[in-house]
PDB file of C-alpha atoms in Angstrom:
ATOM      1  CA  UNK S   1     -25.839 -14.639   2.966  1.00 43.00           C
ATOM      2  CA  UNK S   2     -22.644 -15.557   4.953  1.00 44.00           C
ATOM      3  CA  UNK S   3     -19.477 -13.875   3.899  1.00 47.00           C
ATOM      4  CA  UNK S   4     -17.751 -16.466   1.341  1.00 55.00           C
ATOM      5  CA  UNK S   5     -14.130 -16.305   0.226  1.00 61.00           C
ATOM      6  CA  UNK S   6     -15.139 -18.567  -2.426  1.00 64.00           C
ATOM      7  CA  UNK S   7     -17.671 -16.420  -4.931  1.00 71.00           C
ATOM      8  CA  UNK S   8     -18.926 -19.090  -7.420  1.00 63.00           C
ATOM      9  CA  UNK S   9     -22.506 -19.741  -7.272  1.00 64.00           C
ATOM     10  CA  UNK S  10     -24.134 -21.474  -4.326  1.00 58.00           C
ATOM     11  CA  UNK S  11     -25.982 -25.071  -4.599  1.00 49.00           C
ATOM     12  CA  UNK S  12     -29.074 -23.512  -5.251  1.00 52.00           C
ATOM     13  CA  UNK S  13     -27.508 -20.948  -8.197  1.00 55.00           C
ATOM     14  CA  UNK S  14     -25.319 -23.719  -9.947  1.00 51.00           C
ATOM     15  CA  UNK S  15     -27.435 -23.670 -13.044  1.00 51.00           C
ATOM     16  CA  UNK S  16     -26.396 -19.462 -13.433  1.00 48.00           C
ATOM     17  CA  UNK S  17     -23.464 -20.729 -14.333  1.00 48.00           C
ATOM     18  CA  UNK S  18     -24.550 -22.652 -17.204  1.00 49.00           C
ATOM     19  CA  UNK S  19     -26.584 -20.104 -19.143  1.00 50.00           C
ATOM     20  CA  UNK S  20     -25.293 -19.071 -22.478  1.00 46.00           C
ATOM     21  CA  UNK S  21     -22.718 -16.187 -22.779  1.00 46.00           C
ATOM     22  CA  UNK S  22     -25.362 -12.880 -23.416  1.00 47.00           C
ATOM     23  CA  UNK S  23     -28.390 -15.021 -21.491  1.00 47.00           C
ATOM     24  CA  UNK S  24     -30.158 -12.232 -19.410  1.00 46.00           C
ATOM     25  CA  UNK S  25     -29.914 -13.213 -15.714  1.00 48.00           C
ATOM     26  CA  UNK S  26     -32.792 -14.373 -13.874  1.00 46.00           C
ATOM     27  CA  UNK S  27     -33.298 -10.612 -12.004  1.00 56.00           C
ATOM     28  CA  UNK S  28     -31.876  -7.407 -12.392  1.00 57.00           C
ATOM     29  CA  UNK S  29     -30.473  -7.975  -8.801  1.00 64.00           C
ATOM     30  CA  UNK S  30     -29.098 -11.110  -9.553  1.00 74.00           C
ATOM     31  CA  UNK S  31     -25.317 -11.601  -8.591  1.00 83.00           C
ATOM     32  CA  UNK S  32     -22.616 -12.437 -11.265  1.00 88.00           C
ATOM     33  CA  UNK S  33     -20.696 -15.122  -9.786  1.00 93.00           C
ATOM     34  CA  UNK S  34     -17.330 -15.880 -10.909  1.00 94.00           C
ATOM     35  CA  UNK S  35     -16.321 -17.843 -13.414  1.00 95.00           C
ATOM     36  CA  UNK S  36     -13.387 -20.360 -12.943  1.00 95.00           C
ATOM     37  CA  UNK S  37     -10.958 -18.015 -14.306  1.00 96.00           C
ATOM     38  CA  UNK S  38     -12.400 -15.326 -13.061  1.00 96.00           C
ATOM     39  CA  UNK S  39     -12.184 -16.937  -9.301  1.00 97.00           C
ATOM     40  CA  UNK S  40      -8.519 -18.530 -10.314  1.00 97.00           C
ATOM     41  CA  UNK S  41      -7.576 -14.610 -10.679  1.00 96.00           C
ATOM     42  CA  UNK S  42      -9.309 -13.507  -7.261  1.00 96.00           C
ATOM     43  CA  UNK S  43      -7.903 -16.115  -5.081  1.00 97.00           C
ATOM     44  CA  UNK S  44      -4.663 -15.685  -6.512  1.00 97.00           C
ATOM     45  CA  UNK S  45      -4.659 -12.050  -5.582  1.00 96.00           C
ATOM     46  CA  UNK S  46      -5.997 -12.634  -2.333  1.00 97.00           C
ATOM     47  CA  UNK S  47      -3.121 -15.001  -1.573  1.00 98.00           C
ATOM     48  CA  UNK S  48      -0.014 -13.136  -2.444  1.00 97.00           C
ATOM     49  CA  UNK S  49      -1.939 -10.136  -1.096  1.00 97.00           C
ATOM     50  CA  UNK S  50      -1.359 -11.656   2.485  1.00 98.00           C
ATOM     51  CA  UNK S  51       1.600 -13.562   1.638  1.00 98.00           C
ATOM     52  CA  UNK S  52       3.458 -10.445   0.450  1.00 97.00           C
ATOM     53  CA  UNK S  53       2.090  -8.521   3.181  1.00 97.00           C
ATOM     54  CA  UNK S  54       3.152 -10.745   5.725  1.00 97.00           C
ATOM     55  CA  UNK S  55       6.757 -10.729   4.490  1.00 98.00           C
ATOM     56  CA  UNK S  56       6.734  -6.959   4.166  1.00 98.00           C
ATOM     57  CA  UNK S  57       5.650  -7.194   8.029  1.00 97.00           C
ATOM     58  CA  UNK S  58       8.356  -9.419   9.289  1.00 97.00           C
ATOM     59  CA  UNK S  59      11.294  -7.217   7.043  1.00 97.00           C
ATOM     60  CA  UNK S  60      10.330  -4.147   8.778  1.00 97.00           C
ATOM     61  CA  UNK S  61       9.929  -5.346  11.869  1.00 96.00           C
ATOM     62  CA  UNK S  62      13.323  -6.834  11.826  1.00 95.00           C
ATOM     63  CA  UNK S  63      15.159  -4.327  10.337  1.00 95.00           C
ATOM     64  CA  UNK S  64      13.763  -0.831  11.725  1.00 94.00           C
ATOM     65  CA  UNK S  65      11.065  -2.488  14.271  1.00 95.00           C
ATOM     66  CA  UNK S  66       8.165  -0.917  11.891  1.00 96.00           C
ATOM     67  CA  UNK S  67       5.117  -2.008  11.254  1.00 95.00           C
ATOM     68  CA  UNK S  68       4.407  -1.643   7.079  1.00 96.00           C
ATOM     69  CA  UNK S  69       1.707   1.279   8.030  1.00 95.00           C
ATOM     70  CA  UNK S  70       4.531   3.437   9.753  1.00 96.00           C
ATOM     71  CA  UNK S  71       6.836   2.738   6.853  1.00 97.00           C
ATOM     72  CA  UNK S  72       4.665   3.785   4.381  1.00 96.00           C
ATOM     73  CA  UNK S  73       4.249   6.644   6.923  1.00 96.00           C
ATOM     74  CA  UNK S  74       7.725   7.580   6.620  1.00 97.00           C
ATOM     75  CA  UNK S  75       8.608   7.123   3.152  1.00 96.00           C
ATOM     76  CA  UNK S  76       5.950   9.183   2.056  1.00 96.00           C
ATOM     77  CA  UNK S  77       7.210  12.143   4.221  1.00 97.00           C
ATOM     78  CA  UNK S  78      10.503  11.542   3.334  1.00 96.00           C
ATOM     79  CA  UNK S  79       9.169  12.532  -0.326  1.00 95.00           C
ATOM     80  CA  UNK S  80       7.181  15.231   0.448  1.00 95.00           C
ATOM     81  CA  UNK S  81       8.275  18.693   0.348  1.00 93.00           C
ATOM     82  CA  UNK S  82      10.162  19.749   3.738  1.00 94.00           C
ATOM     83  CA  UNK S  83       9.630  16.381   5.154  1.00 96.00           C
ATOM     84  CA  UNK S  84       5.691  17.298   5.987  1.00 95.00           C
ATOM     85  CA  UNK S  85       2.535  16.677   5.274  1.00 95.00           C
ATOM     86  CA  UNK S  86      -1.360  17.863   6.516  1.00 94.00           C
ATOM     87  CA  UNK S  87      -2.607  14.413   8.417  1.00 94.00           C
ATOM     88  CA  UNK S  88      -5.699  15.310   6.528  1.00 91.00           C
ATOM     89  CA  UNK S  89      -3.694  14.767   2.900  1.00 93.00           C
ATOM     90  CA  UNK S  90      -1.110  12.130   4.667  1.00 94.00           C
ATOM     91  CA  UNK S  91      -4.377  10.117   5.526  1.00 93.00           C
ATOM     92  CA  UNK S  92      -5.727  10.411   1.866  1.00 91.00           C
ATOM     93  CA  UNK S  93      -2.887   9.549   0.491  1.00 90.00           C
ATOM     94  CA  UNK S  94      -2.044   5.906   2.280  1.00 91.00           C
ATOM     95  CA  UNK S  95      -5.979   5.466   2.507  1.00 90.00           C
ATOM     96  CA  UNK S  96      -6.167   5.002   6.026  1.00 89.00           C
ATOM     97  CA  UNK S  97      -8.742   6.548   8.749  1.00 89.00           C
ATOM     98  CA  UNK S  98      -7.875   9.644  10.460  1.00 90.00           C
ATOM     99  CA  UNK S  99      -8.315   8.113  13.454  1.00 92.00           C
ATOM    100  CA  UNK S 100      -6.123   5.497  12.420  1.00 92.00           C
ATOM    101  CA  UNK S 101      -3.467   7.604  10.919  1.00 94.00           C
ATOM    102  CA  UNK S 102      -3.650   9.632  14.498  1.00 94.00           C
ATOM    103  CA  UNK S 103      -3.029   6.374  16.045  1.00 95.00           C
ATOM    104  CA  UNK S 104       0.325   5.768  14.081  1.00 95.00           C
ATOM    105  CA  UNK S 105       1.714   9.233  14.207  1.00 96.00           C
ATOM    106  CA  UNK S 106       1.138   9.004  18.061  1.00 96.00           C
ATOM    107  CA  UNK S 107       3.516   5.851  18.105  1.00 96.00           C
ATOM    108  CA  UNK S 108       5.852   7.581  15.515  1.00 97.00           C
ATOM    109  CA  UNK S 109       5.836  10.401  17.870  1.00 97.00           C
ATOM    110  CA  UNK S 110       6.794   8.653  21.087  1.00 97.00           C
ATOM    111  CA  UNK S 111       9.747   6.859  19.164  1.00 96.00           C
ATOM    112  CA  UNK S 112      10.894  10.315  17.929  1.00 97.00           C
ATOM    113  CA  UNK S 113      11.112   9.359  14.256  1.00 98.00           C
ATOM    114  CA  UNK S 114       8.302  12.088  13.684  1.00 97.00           C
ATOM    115  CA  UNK S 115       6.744  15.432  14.830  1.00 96.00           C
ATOM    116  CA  UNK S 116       3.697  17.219  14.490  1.00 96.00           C
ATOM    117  CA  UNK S 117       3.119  20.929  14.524  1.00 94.00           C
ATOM    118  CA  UNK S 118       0.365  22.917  13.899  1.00 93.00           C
ATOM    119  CA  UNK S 119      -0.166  23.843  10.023  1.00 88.00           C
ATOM    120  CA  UNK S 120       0.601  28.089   9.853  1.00 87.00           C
ATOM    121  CA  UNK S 121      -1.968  28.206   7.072  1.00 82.00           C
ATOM    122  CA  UNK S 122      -4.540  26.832   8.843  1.00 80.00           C
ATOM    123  CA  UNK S 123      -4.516  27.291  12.743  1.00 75.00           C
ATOM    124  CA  UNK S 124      -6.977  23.913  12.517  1.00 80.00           C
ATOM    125  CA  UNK S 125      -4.658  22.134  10.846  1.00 88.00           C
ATOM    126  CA  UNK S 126      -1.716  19.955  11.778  1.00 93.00           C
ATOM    127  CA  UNK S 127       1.323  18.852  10.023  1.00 95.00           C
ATOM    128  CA  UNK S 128       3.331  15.579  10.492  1.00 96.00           C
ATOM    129  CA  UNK S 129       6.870  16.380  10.072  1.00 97.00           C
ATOM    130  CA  UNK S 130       9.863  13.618   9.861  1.00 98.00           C
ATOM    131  CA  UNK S 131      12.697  13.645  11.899  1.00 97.00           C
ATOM    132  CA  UNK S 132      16.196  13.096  11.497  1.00 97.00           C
ATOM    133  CA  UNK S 133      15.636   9.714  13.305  1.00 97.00           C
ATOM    134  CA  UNK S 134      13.049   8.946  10.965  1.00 97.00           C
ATOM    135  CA  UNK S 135      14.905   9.557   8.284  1.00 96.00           C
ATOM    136  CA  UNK S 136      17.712   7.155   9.693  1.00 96.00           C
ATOM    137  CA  UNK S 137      14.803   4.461  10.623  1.00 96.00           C
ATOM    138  CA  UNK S 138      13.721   4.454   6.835  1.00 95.00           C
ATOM    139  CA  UNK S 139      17.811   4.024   5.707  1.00 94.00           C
ATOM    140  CA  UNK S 140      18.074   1.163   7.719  1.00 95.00           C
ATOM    141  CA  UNK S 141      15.015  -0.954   6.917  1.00 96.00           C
ATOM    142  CA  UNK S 142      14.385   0.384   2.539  1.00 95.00           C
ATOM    143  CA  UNK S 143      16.983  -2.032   1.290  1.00 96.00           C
ATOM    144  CA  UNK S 144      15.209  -5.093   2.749  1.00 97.00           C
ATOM    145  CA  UNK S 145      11.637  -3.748   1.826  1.00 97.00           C
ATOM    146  CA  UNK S 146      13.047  -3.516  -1.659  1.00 96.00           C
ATOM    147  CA  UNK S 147      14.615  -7.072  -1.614  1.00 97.00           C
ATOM    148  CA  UNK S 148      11.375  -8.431  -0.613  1.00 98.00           C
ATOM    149  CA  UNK S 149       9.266  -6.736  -3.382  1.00 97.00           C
ATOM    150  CA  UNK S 150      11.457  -7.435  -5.879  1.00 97.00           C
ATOM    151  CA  UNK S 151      12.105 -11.566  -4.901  1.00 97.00           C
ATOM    152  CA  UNK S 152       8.869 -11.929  -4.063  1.00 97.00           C
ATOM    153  CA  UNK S 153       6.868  -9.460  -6.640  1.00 97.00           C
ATOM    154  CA  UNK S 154       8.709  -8.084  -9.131  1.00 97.00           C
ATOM    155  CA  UNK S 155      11.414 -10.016 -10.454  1.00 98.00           C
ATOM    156  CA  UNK S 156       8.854 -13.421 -10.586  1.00 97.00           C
ATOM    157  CA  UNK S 157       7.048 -11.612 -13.106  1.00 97.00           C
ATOM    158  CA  UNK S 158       8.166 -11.411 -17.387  1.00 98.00           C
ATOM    159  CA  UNK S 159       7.834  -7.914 -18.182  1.00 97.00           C
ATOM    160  CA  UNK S 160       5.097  -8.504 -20.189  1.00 98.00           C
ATOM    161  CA  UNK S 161       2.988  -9.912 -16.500  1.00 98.00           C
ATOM    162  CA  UNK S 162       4.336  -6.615 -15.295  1.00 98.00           C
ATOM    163  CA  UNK S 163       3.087  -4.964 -17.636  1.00 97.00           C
ATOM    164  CA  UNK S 164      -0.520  -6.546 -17.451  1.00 97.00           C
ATOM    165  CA  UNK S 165      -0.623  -6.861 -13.806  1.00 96.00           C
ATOM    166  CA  UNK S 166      -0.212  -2.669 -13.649  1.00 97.00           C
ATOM    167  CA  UNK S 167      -2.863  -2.333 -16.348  1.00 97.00           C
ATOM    168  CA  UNK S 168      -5.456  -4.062 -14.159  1.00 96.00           C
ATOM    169  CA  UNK S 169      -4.766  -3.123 -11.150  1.00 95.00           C
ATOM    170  CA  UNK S 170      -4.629   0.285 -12.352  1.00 94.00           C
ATOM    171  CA  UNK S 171      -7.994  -0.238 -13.922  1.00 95.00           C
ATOM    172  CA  UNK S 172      -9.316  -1.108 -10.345  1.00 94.00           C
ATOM    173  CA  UNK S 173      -7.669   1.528  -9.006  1.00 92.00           C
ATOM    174  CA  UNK S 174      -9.771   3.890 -10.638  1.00 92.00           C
ATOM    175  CA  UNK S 175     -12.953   2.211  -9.910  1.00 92.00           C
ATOM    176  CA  UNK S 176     -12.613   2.491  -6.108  1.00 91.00           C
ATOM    177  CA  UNK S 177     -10.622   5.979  -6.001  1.00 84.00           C
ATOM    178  CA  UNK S 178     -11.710   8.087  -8.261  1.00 72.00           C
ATOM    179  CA  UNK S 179      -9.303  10.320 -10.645  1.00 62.00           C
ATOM    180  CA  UNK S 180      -9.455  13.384  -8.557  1.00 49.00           C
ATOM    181  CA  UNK S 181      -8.600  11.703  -5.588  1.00 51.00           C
ATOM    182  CA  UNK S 182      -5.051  12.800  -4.035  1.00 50.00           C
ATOM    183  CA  UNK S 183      -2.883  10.299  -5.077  1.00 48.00           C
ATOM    184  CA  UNK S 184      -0.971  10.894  -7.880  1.00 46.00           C
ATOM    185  CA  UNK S 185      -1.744   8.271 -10.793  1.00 36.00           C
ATOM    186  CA  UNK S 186       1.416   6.366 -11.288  1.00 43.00           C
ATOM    187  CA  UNK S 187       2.970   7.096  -7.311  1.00 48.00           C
ATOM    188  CA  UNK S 188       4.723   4.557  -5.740  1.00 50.00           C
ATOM    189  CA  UNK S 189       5.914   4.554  -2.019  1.00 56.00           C
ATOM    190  CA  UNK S 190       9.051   6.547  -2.567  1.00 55.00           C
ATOM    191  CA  UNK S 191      11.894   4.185  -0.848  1.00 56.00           C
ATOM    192  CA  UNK S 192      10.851   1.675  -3.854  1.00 62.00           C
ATOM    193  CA  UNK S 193      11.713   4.497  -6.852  1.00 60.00           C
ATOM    194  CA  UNK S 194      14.974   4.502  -8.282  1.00 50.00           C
ATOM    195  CA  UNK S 195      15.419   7.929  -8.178  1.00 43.00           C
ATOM    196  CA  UNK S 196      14.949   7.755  -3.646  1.00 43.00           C
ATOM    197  CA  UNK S 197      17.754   8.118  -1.109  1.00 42.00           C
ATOM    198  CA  UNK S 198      16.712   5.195   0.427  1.00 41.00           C
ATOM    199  CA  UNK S 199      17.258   2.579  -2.801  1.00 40.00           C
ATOM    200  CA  UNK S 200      20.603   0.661  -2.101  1.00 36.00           C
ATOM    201  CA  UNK S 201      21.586   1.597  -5.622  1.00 32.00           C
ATOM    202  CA  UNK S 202      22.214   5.605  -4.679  1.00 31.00           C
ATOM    203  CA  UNK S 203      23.241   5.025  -1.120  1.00 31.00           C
ATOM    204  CA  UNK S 204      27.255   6.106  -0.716  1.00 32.00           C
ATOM    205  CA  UNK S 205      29.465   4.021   0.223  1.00 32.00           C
ATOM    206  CA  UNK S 206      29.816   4.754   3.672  1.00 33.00           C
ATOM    207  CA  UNK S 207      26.299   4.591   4.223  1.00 32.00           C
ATOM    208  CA  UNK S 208      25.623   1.246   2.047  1.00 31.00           C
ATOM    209  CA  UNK S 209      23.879  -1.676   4.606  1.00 31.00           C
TER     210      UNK S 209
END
């Protein structure tokens, strides 16, 4: 079957749709479509998914000339003790490839914003540090990521949507990365946390945007 955006039953499986709720399906291997709520819920999330990605894009790009990987990049070496991290663990934690992560680190490299040394633990290992231009590239471009989350995100929600919207997507979470996975259950890219150098509210005055 092609690839469909849409995931309600085809033509020839409208009549799934109609059984009564507890009805066994025709097969064991028989797909669950959505429902219309079900598929209200997925293309919603699909849509602000790009949306807000897309406006994440353009902010960064603007402000620091990053791309949303090499921010996340950043920011979560900025939190990390020293300012480093394995690539092996850095990768784990923003979910990307190795090779992908090598990719970015390479372009993070050339712009000087951050370094990599070999691990001293582990001669096989290699550490990505951030640099004091790093840190001065994630200054400049955390108040406008945070704008944009919170006018486009956060502050459209009631806290009770908050609420619910971090309950399920937590419950996802957990389905495709499971508990013992590296990332810490509740973390959030750092620059977004209140208690972050880069959040507008603690910057000093003479370093405000």
């Amino acid at each position: 079957m092609a690839d469909r955006t849409d995931l309600t039953p085809a033509a020839d499986d409208a009549g799934a749709g109609d059984r009564p709720a507890g009805e066994a399906a025709a097969s064991p291997g028989a797909e669950r479509w959505l429902d219309p709520a079900e598929m209200k819920a997925w293309l919603a999330f699909l849509e602000v998914s790009h949306l807000l990605e897309r406006a994440i894009e353009h902010q960064l790009r603007q402000d620091a000339g990053l791309s949303h990987a090499q921010y996340e990049i950043l920011s979560r070496l900025e939190a990390a003790d020293g300012g480093r991290l394995r690539m092996s663990e850095l990768a784990d934690v923003i979910v990307v490839s190795r090779s992908g992560l090598t990719y970015q680190i390479t372009q993070l490299e050339k712009a000087g914003l951050v370094r990599r040394e070999k691990c001293p633990s582990d001669e096989r290992g290699i550490l990505a540090i951030l640099t004091p231009a790093g840190r001065d590239a994630l200054t400049r471009a955390a108040p406008g990521h945070l704008r944009v989350v919170r006018e486009n995100l956060i502050d459209t929600l009631t806290p009770a949507q908050r609420e619910a919207l971090a309950e399920g997507l937590t419950a996802a979470r957990a389905r495709l990365r499971p508990a013992s996975g590296p990332r810490r259950p509740n973390s959030a890219p750092p620059a977004l946390e209140a208690s972050s150098r880069q959040d507008p509210a603690t910057f000093p005055a003479d370093r405000a945007p």
